[in-house]
CSV table of C-alpha atoms in Angstrom, one decimal:
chain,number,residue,atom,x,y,z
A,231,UNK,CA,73.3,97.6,110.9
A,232,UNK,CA,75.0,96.8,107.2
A,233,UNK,CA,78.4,99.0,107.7
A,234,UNK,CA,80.0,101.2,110.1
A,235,UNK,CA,82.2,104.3,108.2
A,236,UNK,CA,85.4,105.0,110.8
A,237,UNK,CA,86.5,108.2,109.5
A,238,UNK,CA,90.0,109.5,111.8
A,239,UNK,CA,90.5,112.9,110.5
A,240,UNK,CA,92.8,116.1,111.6
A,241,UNK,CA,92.4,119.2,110.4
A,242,UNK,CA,89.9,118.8,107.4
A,243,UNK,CA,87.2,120.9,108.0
A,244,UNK,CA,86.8,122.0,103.9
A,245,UNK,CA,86.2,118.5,103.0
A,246,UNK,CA,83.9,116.9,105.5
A,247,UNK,CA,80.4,118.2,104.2
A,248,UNK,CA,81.5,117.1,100.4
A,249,UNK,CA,82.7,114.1,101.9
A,250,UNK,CA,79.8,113.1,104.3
A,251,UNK,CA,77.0,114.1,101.1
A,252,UNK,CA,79.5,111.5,98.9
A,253,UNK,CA,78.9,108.8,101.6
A,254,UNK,CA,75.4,109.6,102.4
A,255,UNK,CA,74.5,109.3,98.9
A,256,UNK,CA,76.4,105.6,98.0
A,257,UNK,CA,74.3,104.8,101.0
A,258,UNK,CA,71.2,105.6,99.9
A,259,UNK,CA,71.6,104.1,96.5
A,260,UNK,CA,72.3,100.7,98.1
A,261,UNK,CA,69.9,100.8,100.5
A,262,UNK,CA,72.7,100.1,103.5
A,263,UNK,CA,71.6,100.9,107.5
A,264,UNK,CA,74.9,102.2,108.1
A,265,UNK,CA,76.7,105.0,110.8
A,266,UNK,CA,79.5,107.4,110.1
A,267,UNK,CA,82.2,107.2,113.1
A,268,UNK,CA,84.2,110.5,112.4
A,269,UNK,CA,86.9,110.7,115.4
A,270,UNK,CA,88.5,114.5,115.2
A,271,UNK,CA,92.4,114.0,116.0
A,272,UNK,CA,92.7,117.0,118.5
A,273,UNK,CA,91.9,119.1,115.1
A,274,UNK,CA,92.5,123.2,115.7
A,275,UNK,CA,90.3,124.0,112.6
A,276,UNK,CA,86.6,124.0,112.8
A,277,UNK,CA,86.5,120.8,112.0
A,278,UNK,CA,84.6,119.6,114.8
A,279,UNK,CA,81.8,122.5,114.2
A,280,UNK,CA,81.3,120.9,110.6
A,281,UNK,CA,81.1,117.5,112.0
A,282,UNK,CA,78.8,119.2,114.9
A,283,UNK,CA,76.3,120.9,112.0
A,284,UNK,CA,76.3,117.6,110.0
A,285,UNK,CA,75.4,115.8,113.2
A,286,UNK,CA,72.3,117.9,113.6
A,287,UNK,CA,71.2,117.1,110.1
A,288,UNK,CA,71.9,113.2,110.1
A,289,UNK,CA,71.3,110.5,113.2
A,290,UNK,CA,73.7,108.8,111.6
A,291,UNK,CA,76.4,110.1,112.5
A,292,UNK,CA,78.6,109.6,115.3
A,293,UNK,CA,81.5,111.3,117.0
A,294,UNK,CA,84.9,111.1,119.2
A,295,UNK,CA,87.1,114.1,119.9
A,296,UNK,CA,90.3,114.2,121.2
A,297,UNK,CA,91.6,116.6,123.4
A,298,UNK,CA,94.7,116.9,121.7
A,299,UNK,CA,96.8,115.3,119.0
A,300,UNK,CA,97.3,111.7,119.1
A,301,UNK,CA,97.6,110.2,116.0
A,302,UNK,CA,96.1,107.9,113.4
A,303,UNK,CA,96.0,104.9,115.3
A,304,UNK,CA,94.4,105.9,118.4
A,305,UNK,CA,91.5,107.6,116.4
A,306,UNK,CA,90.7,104.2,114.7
A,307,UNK,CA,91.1,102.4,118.0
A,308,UNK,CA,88.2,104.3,119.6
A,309,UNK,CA,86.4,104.1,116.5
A,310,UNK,CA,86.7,100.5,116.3
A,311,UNK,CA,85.1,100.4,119.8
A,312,UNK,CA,82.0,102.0,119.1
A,313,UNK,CA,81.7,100.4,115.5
A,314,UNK,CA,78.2,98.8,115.4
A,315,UNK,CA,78.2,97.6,111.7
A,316,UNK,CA,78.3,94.0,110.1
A,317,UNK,CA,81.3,95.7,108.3
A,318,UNK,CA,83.6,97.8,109.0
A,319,UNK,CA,84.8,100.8,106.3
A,320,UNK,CA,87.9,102.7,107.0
A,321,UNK,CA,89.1,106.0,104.8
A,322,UNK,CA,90.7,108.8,105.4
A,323,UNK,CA,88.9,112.3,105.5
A,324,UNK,CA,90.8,114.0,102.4
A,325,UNK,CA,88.8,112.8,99.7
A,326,UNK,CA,91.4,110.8,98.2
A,327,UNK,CA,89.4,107.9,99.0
A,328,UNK,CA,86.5,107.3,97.1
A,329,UNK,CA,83.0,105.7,98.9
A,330,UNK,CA,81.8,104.7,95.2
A,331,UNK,CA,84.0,101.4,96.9
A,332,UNK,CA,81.8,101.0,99.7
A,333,UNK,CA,79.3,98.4,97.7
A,334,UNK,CA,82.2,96.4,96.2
A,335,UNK,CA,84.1,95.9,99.5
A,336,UNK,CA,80.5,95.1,101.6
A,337,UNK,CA,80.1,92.4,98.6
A,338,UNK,CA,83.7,91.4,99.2
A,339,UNK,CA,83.0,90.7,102.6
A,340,UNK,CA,79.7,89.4,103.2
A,341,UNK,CA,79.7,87.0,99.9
A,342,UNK,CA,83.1,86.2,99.1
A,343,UNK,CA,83.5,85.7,103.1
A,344,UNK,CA,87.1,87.4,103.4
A,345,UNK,CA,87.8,88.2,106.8
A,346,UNK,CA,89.5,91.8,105.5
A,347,UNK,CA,90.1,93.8,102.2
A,348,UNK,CA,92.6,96.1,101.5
A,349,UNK,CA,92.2,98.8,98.9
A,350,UNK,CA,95.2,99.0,96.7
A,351,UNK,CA,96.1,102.5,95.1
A,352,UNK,CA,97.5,101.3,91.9
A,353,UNK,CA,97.7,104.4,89.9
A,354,UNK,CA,98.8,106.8,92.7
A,355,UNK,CA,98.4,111.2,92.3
A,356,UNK,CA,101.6,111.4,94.9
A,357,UNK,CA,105.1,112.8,94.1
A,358,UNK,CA,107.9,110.0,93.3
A,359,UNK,CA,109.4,111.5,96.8
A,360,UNK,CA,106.3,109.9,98.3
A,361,UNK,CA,105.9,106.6,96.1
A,362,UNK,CA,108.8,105.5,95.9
A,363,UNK,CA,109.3,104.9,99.4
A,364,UNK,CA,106.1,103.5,99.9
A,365,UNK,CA,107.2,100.5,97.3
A,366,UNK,CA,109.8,100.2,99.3
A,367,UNK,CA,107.9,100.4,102.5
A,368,UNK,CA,105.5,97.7,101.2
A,369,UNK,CA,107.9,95.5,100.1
A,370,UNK,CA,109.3,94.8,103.6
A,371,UNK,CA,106.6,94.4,105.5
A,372,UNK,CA,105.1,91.8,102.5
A,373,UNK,CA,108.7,90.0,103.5
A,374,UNK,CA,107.9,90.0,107.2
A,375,UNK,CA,104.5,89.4,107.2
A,376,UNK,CA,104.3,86.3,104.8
A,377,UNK,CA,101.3,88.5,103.5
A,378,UNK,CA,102.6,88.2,99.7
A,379,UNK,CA,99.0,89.3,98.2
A,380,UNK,CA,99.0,93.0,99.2
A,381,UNK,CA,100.7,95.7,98.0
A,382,UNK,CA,99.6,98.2,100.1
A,383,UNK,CA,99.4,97.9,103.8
A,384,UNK,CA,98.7,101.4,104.4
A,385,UNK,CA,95.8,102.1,102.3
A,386,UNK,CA,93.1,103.8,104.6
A,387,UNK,CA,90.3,102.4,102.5
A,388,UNK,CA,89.7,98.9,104.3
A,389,UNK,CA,86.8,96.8,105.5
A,390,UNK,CA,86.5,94.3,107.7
A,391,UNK,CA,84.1,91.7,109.3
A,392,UNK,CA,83.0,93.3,113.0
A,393,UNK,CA,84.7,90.2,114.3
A,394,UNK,CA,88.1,91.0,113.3
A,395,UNK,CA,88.1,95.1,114.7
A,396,UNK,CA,86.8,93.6,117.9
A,397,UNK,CA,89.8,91.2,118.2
A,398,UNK,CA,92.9,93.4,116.9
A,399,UNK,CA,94.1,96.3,119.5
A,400,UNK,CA,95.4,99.3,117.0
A,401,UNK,CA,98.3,101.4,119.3
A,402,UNK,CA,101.0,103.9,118.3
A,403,UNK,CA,101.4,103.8,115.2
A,404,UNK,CA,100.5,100.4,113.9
A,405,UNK,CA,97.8,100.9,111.5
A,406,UNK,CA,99.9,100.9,108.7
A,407,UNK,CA,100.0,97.1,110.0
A,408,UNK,CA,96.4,95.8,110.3
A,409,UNK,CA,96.4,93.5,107.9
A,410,UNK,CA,99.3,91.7,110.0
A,411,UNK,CA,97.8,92.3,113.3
A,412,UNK,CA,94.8,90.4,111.5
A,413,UNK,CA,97.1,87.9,110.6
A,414,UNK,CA,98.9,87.5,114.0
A,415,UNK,CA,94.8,87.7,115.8
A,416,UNK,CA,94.1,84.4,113.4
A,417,UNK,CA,92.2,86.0,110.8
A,418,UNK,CA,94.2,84.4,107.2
A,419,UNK,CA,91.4,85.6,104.4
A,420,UNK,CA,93.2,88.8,103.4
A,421,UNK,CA,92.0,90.2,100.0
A,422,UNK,CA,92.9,93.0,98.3
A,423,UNK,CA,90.9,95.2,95.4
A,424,UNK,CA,92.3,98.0,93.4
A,425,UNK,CA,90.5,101.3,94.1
A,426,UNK,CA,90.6,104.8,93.2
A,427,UNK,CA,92.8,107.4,94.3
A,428,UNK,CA,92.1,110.9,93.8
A,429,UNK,CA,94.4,113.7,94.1
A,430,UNK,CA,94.3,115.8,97.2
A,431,UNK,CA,91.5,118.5,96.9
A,432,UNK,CA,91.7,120.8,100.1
A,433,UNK,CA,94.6,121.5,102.3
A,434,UNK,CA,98.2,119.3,102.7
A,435,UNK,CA,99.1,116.0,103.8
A,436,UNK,CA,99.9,115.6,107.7
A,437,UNK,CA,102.1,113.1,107.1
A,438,UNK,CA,105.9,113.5,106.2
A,439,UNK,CA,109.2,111.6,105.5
A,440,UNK,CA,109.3,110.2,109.1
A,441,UNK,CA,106.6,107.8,108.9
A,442,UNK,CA,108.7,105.8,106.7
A,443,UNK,CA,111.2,105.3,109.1
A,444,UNK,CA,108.8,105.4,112.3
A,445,UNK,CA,107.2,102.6,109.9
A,446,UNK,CA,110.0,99.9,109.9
A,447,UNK,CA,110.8,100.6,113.2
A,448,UNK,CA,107.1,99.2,113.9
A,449,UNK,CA,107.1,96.3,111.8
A,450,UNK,CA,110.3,95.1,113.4
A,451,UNK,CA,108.6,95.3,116.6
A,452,UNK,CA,105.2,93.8,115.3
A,453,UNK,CA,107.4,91.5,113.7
A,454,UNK,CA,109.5,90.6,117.1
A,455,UNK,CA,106.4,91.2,119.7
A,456,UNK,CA,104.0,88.3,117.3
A,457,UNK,CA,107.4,85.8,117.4
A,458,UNK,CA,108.7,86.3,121.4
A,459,UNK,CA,106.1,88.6,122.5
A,460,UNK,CA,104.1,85.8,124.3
A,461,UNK,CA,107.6,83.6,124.8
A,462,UNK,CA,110.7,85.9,125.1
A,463,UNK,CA,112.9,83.3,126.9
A,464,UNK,CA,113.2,81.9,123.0
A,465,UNK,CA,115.1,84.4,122.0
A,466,UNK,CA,117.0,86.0,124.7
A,467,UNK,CA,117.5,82.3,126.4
A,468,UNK,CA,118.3,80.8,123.4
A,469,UNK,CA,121.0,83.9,122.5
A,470,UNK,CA,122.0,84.3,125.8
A,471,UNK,CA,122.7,80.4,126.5
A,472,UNK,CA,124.7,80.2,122.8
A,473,UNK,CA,127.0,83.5,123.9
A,474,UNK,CA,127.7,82.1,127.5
A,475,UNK,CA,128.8,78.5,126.2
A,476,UNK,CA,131.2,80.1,123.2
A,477,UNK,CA,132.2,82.1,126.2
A,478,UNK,CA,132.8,78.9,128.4
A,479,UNK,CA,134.5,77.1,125.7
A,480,UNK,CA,136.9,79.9,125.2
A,481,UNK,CA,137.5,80.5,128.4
A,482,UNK,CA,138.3,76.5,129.0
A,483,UNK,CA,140.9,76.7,126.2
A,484,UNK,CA,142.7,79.4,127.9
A,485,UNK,CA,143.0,77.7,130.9
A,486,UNK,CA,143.5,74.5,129.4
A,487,UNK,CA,146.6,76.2,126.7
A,488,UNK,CA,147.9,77.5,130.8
A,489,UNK,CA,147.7,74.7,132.4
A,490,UNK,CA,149.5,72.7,129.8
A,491,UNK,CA,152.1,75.2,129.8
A,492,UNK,CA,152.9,74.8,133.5
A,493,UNK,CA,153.1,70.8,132.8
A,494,UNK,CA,155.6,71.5,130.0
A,495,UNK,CA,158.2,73.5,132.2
A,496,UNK,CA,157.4,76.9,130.0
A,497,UNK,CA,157.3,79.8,131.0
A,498,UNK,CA,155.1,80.6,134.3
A,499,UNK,CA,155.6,84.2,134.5
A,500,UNK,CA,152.6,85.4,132.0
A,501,UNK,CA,149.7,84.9,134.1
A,502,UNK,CA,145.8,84.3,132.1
A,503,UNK,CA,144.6,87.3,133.4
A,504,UNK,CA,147.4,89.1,130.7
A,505,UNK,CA,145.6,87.2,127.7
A,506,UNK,CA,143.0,89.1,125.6
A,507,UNK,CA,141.3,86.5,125.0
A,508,UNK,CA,140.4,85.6,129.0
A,509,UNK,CA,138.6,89.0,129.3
A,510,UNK,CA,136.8,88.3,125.7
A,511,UNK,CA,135.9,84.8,127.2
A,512,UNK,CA,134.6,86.0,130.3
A,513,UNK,CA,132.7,89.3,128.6
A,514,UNK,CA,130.8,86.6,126.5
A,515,UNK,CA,129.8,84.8,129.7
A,516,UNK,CA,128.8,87.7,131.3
A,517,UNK,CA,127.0,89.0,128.6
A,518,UNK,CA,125.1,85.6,128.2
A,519,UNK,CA,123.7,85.8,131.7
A,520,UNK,CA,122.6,89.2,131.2
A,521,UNK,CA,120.9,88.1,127.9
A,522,UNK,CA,119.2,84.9,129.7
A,523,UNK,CA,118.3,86.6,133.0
A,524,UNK,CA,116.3,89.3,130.2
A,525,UNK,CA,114.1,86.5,129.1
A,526,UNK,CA,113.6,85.0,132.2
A,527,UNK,CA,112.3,88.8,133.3
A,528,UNK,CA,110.3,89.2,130.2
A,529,UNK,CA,108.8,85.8,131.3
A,530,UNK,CA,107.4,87.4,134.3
A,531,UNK,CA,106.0,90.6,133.2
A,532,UNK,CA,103.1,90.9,131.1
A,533,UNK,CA,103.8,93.4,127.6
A,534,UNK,CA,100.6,94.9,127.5
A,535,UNK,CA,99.9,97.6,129.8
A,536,UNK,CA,96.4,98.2,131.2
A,537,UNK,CA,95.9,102.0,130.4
A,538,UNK,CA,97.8,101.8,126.8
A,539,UNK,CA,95.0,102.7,124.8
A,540,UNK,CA,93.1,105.1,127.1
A,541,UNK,CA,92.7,108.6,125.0
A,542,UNK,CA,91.5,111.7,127.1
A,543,UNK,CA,88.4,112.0,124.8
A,544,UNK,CA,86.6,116.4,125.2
A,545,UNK,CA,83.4,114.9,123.7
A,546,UNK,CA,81.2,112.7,121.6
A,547,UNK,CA,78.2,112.9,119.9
């Protein structure tokens, strides 16, 4: 099979016939063997009665519905695991992602052997509440991914080899980060191509302001979990260790600045224990064992839980 379409959706029952005769049709043209993966987010529409009544006009499509709400992630998890194509499309099910790119990213791919292409919304039909945080958004996680060629991470139009969706595990809310978890899995040939971005057609957005803040609360974790996820004694050792020898130090030079008091004849009645700086000394030390014994822990217990990404799924087609 040329390419597999994962299509997470919620809610978008008005646009799925347009949107499924729009893909059908750049399919047909190019001759592609391709399947549609549409994965219906816990949807309360009739969303997946459309994507039922399409089913019994196509073979090629396939289906995943949730029993409730998860979110964007999830839904491309499960379609990543039943994704049987050569490559890999992802778009989202609001029409403002054209499949007149479909050719151009297959090419992309299977000739100019990148590993994963991002689509890149240059001229964008979104309110300046939206883009402007988005250049922001994008401009952070180019900084902490070292991926300086992309300026948008969370494009939904994407396509990948099969290899690389087979290798990267997509959880809470972390495909705004693919490209990086592609990075982080070993796969460096990141492209990305300008497509088209239409305005919205039916319905709203289901996204709001809080993504962007969810969003670099991710990538700091992406960004911590790919450093010290596999190694955590390197940062809370090393932290841990610097805090309780400043704390040592200090506490010696207490002692020390006592002691050679005593030896003068001063004054013995002020004992260490009435010095700030003993408690601060000792909190440091304290709070360096804490840090160390942390990493030590994290050592010992594995990060990724066995039944993270297991999705109570109504039924599939």
């Amino acid at each position: 099979m040329d390419i597999s379409v994962v299509i997470p959706l919620y809610n978008e029952a008005e646009s799925l016939p347009e949107l499924y005769s729009w893909i059908e049709r750049v399919m047909h043209e190019n001759q592609f063997t391709y399947e549609v993966i549409f994965v219906d987010d816990g949807s309360t529409d009739d969303s997946w009665k459309i994507i039922e009544s399409l089913r019994e006009k196509s073979p090629c499509i396939k289906a995943i519905k949730f029993r409730r709400n998860y979110g964007k992630s999830p839904g491309l998890h499960c379609g990543f695991e039943r994704a049987e194509g050569d490559v890999v499309i992802t778009m989202d099910a609001d029409l403002q992602d054209s499949p007149d790119e479909i050719p151009e990213l297959y090419r992309m791919i299977k000739e100019d052997g990148y590993d994963l292409v991002s689509g890149w919304k240059k001229k964008r039909y979104d309110p300046l509440s939206k883009t402007i945080p988005t250049k922001l958004f994008n401009a952070t996680a180019r900084k902490f991914s070292g991926i300086d060629n992309l300026h948008d991470f969370n494009c939904g139009l994407k396509a990948y080899k099969k290899i690389v969706i087979k290798n990267i595990e997509v959880y809470n809310d972390m495909h705004r980060y693919i490209p990086y978890l592609a990075k982080i899995a070993g796969f460096n040939k990141i492209a990305e191509k300008p497509v088209q971005h239409q305005a919205r057609k039916y319905g709203t957005t289901k996204f709001g302001l809080d993504r962007f803040f969810n969003g670099y609360l991710d990538l700091i974790t992406l960004w911590f979990t790919s450093k010290f996820g596999k190694k955590p004694m390197h940062f809370f050792g090393l932290l841990g260790s610097g805090m309780f020898f400043i704390g040592f130090i200090a506490l010696v030079v207490v002692l020390s600045a006592k002691l050679a008091s005593m030896m003068s004849g001063g004054d013995l009645r002020p004992l260490v224990t009435s010095s700030p700086y003993f408690y601060i000394a000792l909190t440091g030390m304290i709070m360096g064992t804490q840090l160390f014994l942390a990493g030590f822990i994290g050592e010992l217990i594995c990060r990724n839980a066995p039944r993270r990404n297991k999705y109570k799924i109504e039924s599939e087609l």
